[in-house]
Every structure is written in structure tokens, then in C-alpha cells.
mmCIF file of C-alpha atoms in Angstrom:
data_model
loop_
_atom_site.group_PDB
_atom_site.id
_atom_site.type_symbol
_atom_site.label_atom_id
_atom_site.label_comp_id
_atom_site.label_asym_id
_atom_site.label_seq_id
_atom_site.Cartn_x
_atom_site.Cartn_y
_atom_site.Cartn_z
ATOM 1 C CA MET X 1 -0.003 -0.389 0.022
ATOM 2 C CA THR X 2 1.538 3.478 -0.889
ATOM 3 C CA VAL X 3 0.859 6.491 0.870
ATOM 4 C CA THR X 4 1.129 9.789 -1.246
ATOM 5 C CA ALA X 5 1.191 13.447 -0.194
ATOM 6 C CA SER X 6 -0.936 16.373 -0.409
ATOM 7 C CA SER X 7 -0.818 19.803 0.455
ATOM 8 C CA GLU X 8 -4.248 20.169 2.234
ATOM 9 C CA LEU X 9 -4.315 20.178 5.840
ATOM 10 C CA ARG X 10 -7.332 20.034 7.774
ATOM 11 C CA PHE X 11 -8.426 21.482 11.091
ATOM 12 C CA ASP X 12 -12.079 20.571 11.597
ATOM 13 C CA THR X 13 -12.132 17.467 13.955
ATOM 14 C CA GLY X 14 -13.100 19.368 16.742
ATOM 15 C CA ARG X 15 -9.867 18.796 19.001
ATOM 16 C CA VAL X 16 -6.042 18.982 18.335
ATOM 17 C CA SER X 17 -5.395 15.766 19.157
ATOM 18 C CA LEU X 18 -7.889 14.150 16.551
ATOM 19 C CA ASP X 19 -6.312 17.176 13.659
ATOM 20 C CA LEU X 20 -3.035 15.245 14.146
ATOM 21 C CA LEU X 21 -5.084 11.745 13.325
ATOM 22 C CA ALA X 22 -6.704 13.661 10.254
ATOM 23 C CA THR X 23 -3.309 14.421 8.755
ATOM 24 C CA VAL X 24 -3.555 10.822 7.152
ATOM 25 C CA THR X 25 -6.668 10.342 5.509
ATOM 26 C CA GLY X 26 -7.959 7.717 3.389
ATOM 27 C CA ARG X 27 -6.633 5.031 5.352
ATOM 28 C CA LEU X 28 -9.323 2.607 4.080
ATOM 29 C CA SER X 29 -8.393 3.185 0.686
ATOM 30 C CA ASP X 30 -5.648 1.553 -1.568
ATOM 31 C CA GLU X 31 -3.520 5.309 -1.638
ATOM 32 C CA PRO X 32 -3.667 6.943 2.019
ATOM 33 C CA VAL X 33 -2.661 10.454 1.888
ATOM 34 C CA ASP X 34 -0.315 11.457 4.424
ATOM 35 C CA ARG X 35 -0.100 15.237 4.481
ATOM 36 C CA LEU X 36 2.571 15.221 7.286
ATOM 37 C CA ASP X 37 5.440 14.137 5.153
ATOM 38 C CA SER X 38 8.466 16.723 5.954
ATOM 39 C CA PRO X 39 9.175 18.979 8.863
ATOM 40 C CA ARG X 40 7.944 21.914 7.143
ATOM 41 C CA ARG X 41 4.689 20.202 7.075
ATOM 42 C CA LEU X 42 4.422 19.918 10.953
ATOM 43 C CA THR X 43 5.618 23.570 10.913
ATOM 44 C CA GLU X 44 2.506 24.144 8.832
ATOM 45 C CA TRP X 45 0.422 22.266 11.089
ATOM 46 C CA LEU X 46 1.641 23.997 14.338
ATOM 47 C CA TYR X 47 0.865 27.093 13.055
ATOM 48 C CA GLY X 48 -2.801 25.934 11.912
ATOM 49 C CA THR X 49 -3.931 24.297 14.914
ATOM 50 C CA GLY X 50 -2.541 27.440 16.529
ATOM 51 C CA LEU X 51 -0.887 25.366 19.101
ATOM 52 C CA VAL X 52 2.336 27.856 17.755
ATOM 53 C CA PRO X 53 1.042 31.233 17.497
ATOM 54 C CA SER X 54 1.917 32.750 13.719
ATOM 55 C CA GLY X 55 5.257 34.710 14.264
ATOM 56 C CA THR X 56 6.606 32.126 16.493
ATOM 57 C CA ALA X 57 9.781 30.206 15.426
ATOM 58 C CA VAL X 58 9.585 26.804 15.575
ATOM 59 C CA ALA X 59 12.592 24.296 15.340
ATOM 60 C CA ALA X 60 10.925 21.498 13.716
ATOM 61 C CA ASP X 61 13.306 18.924 12.097
ATOM 62 C CA ALA X 62 13.215 15.326 10.891
ATOM 63 C CA ALA X 63 13.593 14.178 14.633
ATOM 64 C CA TRP X 64 10.538 16.329 15.722
ATOM 65 C CA LEU X 65 8.654 14.753 12.757
ATOM 66 C CA GLY X 66 9.343 11.587 13.651
ATOM 67 C CA ARG X 67 8.177 11.903 17.554
ATOM 68 C CA PHE X 68 4.875 13.707 16.349
ATOM 69 C CA LEU X 69 4.658 10.367 14.027
ATOM 70 C CA VAL X 70 4.834 8.014 16.975
ATOM 71 C CA LEU X 71 2.242 9.691 18.895
ATOM 72 C CA ARG X 72 0.153 9.878 15.721
ATOM 73 C CA ASP X 73 0.325 6.221 15.532
ATOM 74 C CA VAL X 74 -0.470 5.463 19.116
ATOM 75 C CA LEU X 75 -3.519 7.991 19.106
ATOM 76 C CA ARG X 76 -4.833 6.274 16.292
ATOM 77 C CA ARG X 77 -4.835 2.678 17.855
ATOM 78 C CA VAL X 78 -6.543 4.527 20.815
ATOM 79 C CA VAL X 79 -9.050 6.056 19.706
ATOM 80 C CA ALA X 80 -9.780 3.271 17.490
ATOM 81 C CA THR X 81 -10.260 1.084 20.541
ATOM 82 C CA GLN X 82 -12.825 4.155 22.165
ATOM 83 C CA LEU X 83 -14.702 3.917 18.834
ATOM 84 C CA ALA X 84 -15.259 -0.172 18.682
ATOM 85 C CA ALA X 85 -16.450 0.201 22.255
ATOM 86 C CA ALA X 86 -19.203 2.941 21.575
ATOM 87 C CA THR X 87 -22.483 1.678 20.524
ATOM 88 C CA PRO X 88 -22.230 0.432 16.709
ATOM 89 C CA SER X 89 -24.932 2.638 15.396
ATOM 90 C CA ALA X 90 -24.049 5.835 17.034
ATOM 91 C CA ALA X 91 -19.911 5.875 16.616
ATOM 92 C CA LEU X 92 -18.884 3.371 13.645
ATOM 93 C CA PRO X 93 -19.839 3.822 10.294
ATOM 94 C CA SER X 94 -22.374 1.767 8.327
ATOM 95 C CA GLY X 95 -22.941 1.609 4.508
ATOM 96 C CA SER X 96 -20.515 -0.866 1.770
ATOM 97 C CA ARG X 97 -17.725 -1.632 4.510
ATOM 98 C CA GLU X 98 -17.507 -5.329 4.741
ATOM 99 C CA VAL X 99 -17.765 -6.471 8.636
ATOM 100 C CA PRO X 100 -14.458 -7.787 10.107
ATOM 101 C CA GLU X 101 -14.485 -11.583 10.539
ATOM 102 C CA GLU X 102 -13.037 -10.795 14.191
ATOM 103 C CA PRO X 103 -14.003 -7.705 16.014
ATOM 104 C CA PRO X 104 -11.711 -4.654 16.567
ATOM 105 C CA PRO X 105 -10.066 -4.174 20.217
ATOM 106 C CA THR X 106 -12.200 -2.336 22.422
ATOM 107 C CA THR X 107 -9.308 -1.691 25.213
ATOM 108 C CA PRO X 108 -6.147 0.203 24.049
ATOM 109 C CA ALA X 109 -2.764 -1.784 24.789
ATOM 110 C CA ALA X 110 -1.239 -0.945 28.027
ATOM 111 C CA ALA X 111 1.851 -0.173 26.024
ATOM 112 C CA ASP X 112 -0.123 2.669 23.928
ATOM 113 C CA VAL X 113 -1.646 4.296 26.874
ATOM 114 C CA SER X 114 1.881 4.400 28.598
ATOM 115 C CA ARG X 115 3.519 5.848 25.744
ATOM 116 C CA LEU X 116 0.227 8.623 25.706
ATOM 117 C CA ASN X 117 0.806 9.411 29.212
ATOM 118 C CA ALA X 118 4.564 9.627 29.141
ATOM 119 C CA ALA X 119 4.423 11.994 26.434
ATOM 120 C CA ALA X 120 1.828 14.377 28.277
ATOM 121 C CA LEU X 121 3.881 14.315 31.168
ATOM 122 C CA ALA X 122 5.989 17.213 30.162
ATOM 123 C CA ALA X 123 4.520 20.882 30.558
ATOM 124 C CA PRO X 124 2.948 22.404 27.264
ATOM 125 C CA PRO X 125 4.447 25.682 26.115
ATOM 126 C CA ALA X 126 3.287 28.705 28.342
ATOM 127 C CA PRO X 127 0.980 31.133 27.153
ATOM 128 C CA SER X 128 1.599 34.697 27.010
ATOM 129 C CA ALA X 129 0.051 38.305 26.448
ATOM 130 C CA ARG X 130 1.588 41.062 24.291
ATOM 131 C CA SER X 131 0.340 44.412 23.036
ATOM 132 C CA ALA X 132 -0.441 45.115 19.635
ATOM 133 C CA PRO X 133 0.000 48.111 17.648
ATOM 134 C CA ASP X 134 -3.721 48.800 18.067
ATOM 135 C CA GLY X 135 -3.555 48.202 21.917
ATOM 136 C CA THR X 136 -5.441 44.925 22.044
ATOM 137 C CA LEU X 137 -3.941 41.959 23.344
ATOM 138 C CA VAL X 138 -2.716 39.266 21.150
ATOM 139 C CA ARG X 139 -1.109 35.640 22.022
ATOM 140 C CA THR X 140 2.042 34.291 21.884
ATOM 141 C CA LEU X 141 4.244 32.108 23.870
ATOM 142 C CA ALA X 142 6.490 32.714 27.013
ATOM 143 C CA ALA X 143 9.312 31.139 25.197
ATOM 144 C CA GLN X 144 10.146 29.417 21.841
ATOM 145 C CA PRO X 145 8.760 25.643 22.275
ATOM 146 C CA ASP X 146 10.405 22.639 22.062
ATOM 147 C CA CYS X 147 9.059 19.542 20.468
ATOM 148 C CA GLY X 148 8.422 17.774 23.999
ATOM 149 C CA ALA X 149 6.198 20.483 24.873
ATOM 150 C CA LEU X 150 4.158 20.590 21.583
ATOM 151 C CA LEU X 151 3.741 16.699 21.925
ATOM 152 C CA ALA X 152 2.568 17.270 25.938
ATOM 153 C CA ALA X 153 0.105 19.750 24.353
ATOM 154 C CA VAL X 154 -1.494 16.930 21.939
ATOM 155 C CA ALA X 155 -0.979 14.310 24.374
ATOM 156 C CA ARG X 156 -2.663 16.157 27.177
ATOM 157 C CA ASP X 157 -5.835 16.892 24.638
ATOM 158 C CA ALA X 158 -6.167 13.556 23.717
ATOM 159 C CA VAL X 159 -6.165 12.455 27.159
ATOM 160 C CA GLU X 160 -8.741 15.150 28.317
ATOM 161 C CA LEU X 161 -11.080 13.740 25.258
ATOM 162 C CA LEU X 162 -10.757 9.716 25.984
ATOM 163 C CA THR X 163 -11.232 10.752 29.565
ATOM 164 C CA ASP X 164 -14.171 12.475 29.457
ATOM 165 C CA PRO X 165 -17.214 9.951 28.804
ATOM 166 C CA ALA X 166 -19.404 13.145 27.154
ATOM 167 C CA ALA X 167 -16.867 14.089 24.851
ATOM 168 C CA ARG X 168 -15.877 10.542 24.097
ATOM 169 C CA ALA X 169 -19.474 9.773 23.268
ATOM 170 C CA GLN X 170 -19.031 12.425 20.261
ATOM 171 C CA LEU X 171 -16.525 10.472 18.760
ATOM 172 C CA ARG X 172 -17.502 9.549 15.031
ATOM 173 C CA GLN X 173 -15.759 8.094 12.258
ATOM 174 C CA CYS X 174 -16.853 9.334 9.043
ATOM 175 C CA GLU X 175 -19.064 7.037 7.162
ATOM 176 C CA GLY X 176 -17.607 8.186 3.532
ATOM 177 C CA GLU X 177 -16.516 4.962 1.680
ATOM 178 C CA SER X 178 -12.801 5.492 1.985
ATOM 179 C CA CYS X 179 -12.733 7.948 4.798
ATOM 180 C CA SER X 180 -11.205 7.383 8.096
ATOM 181 C CA LEU X 181 -11.347 10.530 9.628
ATOM 182 C CA VAL X 182 -12.598 10.778 12.990
ATOM 183 C CA TYR X 183 -14.335 14.159 14.489
ATOM 184 C CA LEU X 184 -16.261 15.209 17.538
ATOM 185 C CA ASP X 185 -20.043 15.368 16.345
ATOM 186 C CA ALA X 186 -21.369 18.334 17.951
ATOM 187 C CA SER X 187 -24.540 18.296 15.953
ATOM 188 C CA ARG X 188 -28.375 18.602 17.214
ATOM 189 C CA GLY X 189 -29.151 14.952 17.750
ATOM 190 C CA ARG X 190 -25.948 13.361 17.151
ATOM 191 C CA ARG X 191 -26.834 12.452 13.532
ATOM 192 C CA ARG X 192 -23.421 13.997 11.621
ATOM 193 C CA ARG X 193 -22.143 11.112 9.183
ATOM 194 C CA TRP X 194 -19.676 12.663 7.237
ATOM 195 C CA CYS X 195 -16.378 14.348 8.097
ATOM 196 C CA SER X 196 -17.478 17.062 6.014
ATOM 197 C CA SER X 197 -20.596 17.711 3.901
ATOM 198 C CA GLU X 198 -18.942 19.469 1.153
ATOM 199 C CA ILE X 199 -16.220 16.616 0.669
ATOM 200 C CA CYS X 200 -17.645 13.287 1.726
ATOM 201 C CA GLY X 201 -21.393 13.851 2.001
ATOM 202 C CA ASN X 202 -21.059 15.258 -1.794
ATOM 203 C CA ARG X 203 -19.278 12.513 -3.103
ATOM 204 C CA GLU X 204 -22.111 10.070 -0.991
ATOM 205 C CA ARG X 205 -24.820 12.136 -3.186
ATOM 206 C CA VAL X 206 -23.376 12.078 -6.469
ATOM 207 C CA ALA X 207 -22.516 8.292 -6.101
ATOM 208 C CA ARG X 208 -26.053 7.753 -5.325
ATOM 209 C CA HIS X 209 -27.165 9.644 -8.153
ATOM 210 C CA ARG X 210 -25.594 7.720 -10.339
ATOM 211 C CA ARG X 211 -26.603 4.275 -8.810
ATOM 212 C CA ARG X 212 -30.145 5.986 -9.174
ATOM 213 C CA ALA X 213 -29.292 6.763 -12.951
ATOM 214 C CA VAL X 214 -27.985 3.464 -13.677
ATOM 215 C CA ALA X 215 -31.035 1.730 -12.170
ATOM 216 C CA ALA X 216 -33.482 4.011 -14.529
ATOM 217 C CA GLN X 217 -31.838 2.884 -17.650
ATOM 218 C CA ALA X 218 -32.090 -0.970 -16.674
#
């Protein structure tokens, strides 16, 4: 399976830890797309999430990237168990996907929990306020952030999310045929089906229209 790169980053999952998972999309397709494929892309992601305010220097390098990718893999496995443990009709996607022969694990591996907790131990970057030219206060950081502090910010967000029953109950996986994006469903009635109505939702509507057109011609 080849993982390709893409220029698009997404920050619409509802939590920064889920935004990190969203840097790989299409995991269920033949060609998953990895958007976090270089230190430069990691820097863009850090700015895009707001973990690092615009204008703050970031010394991201290959070592930083490797550590973030390790955390991403840990989060993917842990979040998958929480989705599997939820009520299928409420959290797991339905549709054309085949039912696995063996149910996925519903308890995270102890090693993954330990890695997540270890990443959360460090202190996250300390925020600081400074005056803008117009007199308003803007957020910055007290010091240039290091990799461990930024990893801790993501890991702590994941711990808070996954240990909060109300927040955890909002976890959803997109019902797009090949989409794997996980997001928080804060919609009324908790009936949101897709990561994006404009992307996966529109693809499903187009596919449904095509199926109807084919059926009408048969």
C-alpha cells in the first residue's frame, strides 16, 4: 500500500489530537494520503492548529517529525479502541464496508496508554500576552517551544478527550467509503455522518445519483 502526499491540511475535527490523526486520510483506500511528510509540513500544522501562534519561531526537524508520527500512531490505535467500544449505531460507520471476521479490540494496549501518558508528562508551552500596535492583546508564547512541550499539548488534549465520557461519546468516524477521519459530532441529535458535507457528503450524494441513474436505465 503506497502512501502519497498532499498539500491540504485539515483542522475541523473539533480537537487538536484528532487534527493530528487527520493528517493521514483515506486509510481505508488503496492510496492513503499522508499530509505530514516533512518538517516543513509539521511546522505548517503546528501553526494551523494554533499550538504555535503565527510569528513564533519553530525549530522543527526530522527528529520532531518522527516523534509526532509516533504519537499519531499511538493515538490512532487508542482512538480506534474507543470507537469500537461505543455503540455501533452511534459511533461506527455503516454502509458498504465489510464486517470484519473478528471484532476490533475495545481496550487499548497497555503500552499505548503508557506512551500517551508519557507524552503528556511534560509541561505544554506557556502562553503569554503582548500588546499589538492597536493596543489589543494578542496571544504568544513565553519562550520558543520545544518538541516535548508541543507533544505534551497534543497528548494532554487526547487524555482529556478520551477520559471525558461526554466528549468521548461524541467521537465519530466519517461514513465516507474510503475516509477514516475521526471527529467530534456536536450536531443536534448527534446525527452527523460525514467529516465534511462538502467533501465526503457530496461524494456520497453524487454516487447515490449515479446509482439511481443506472437503475433507471436497467
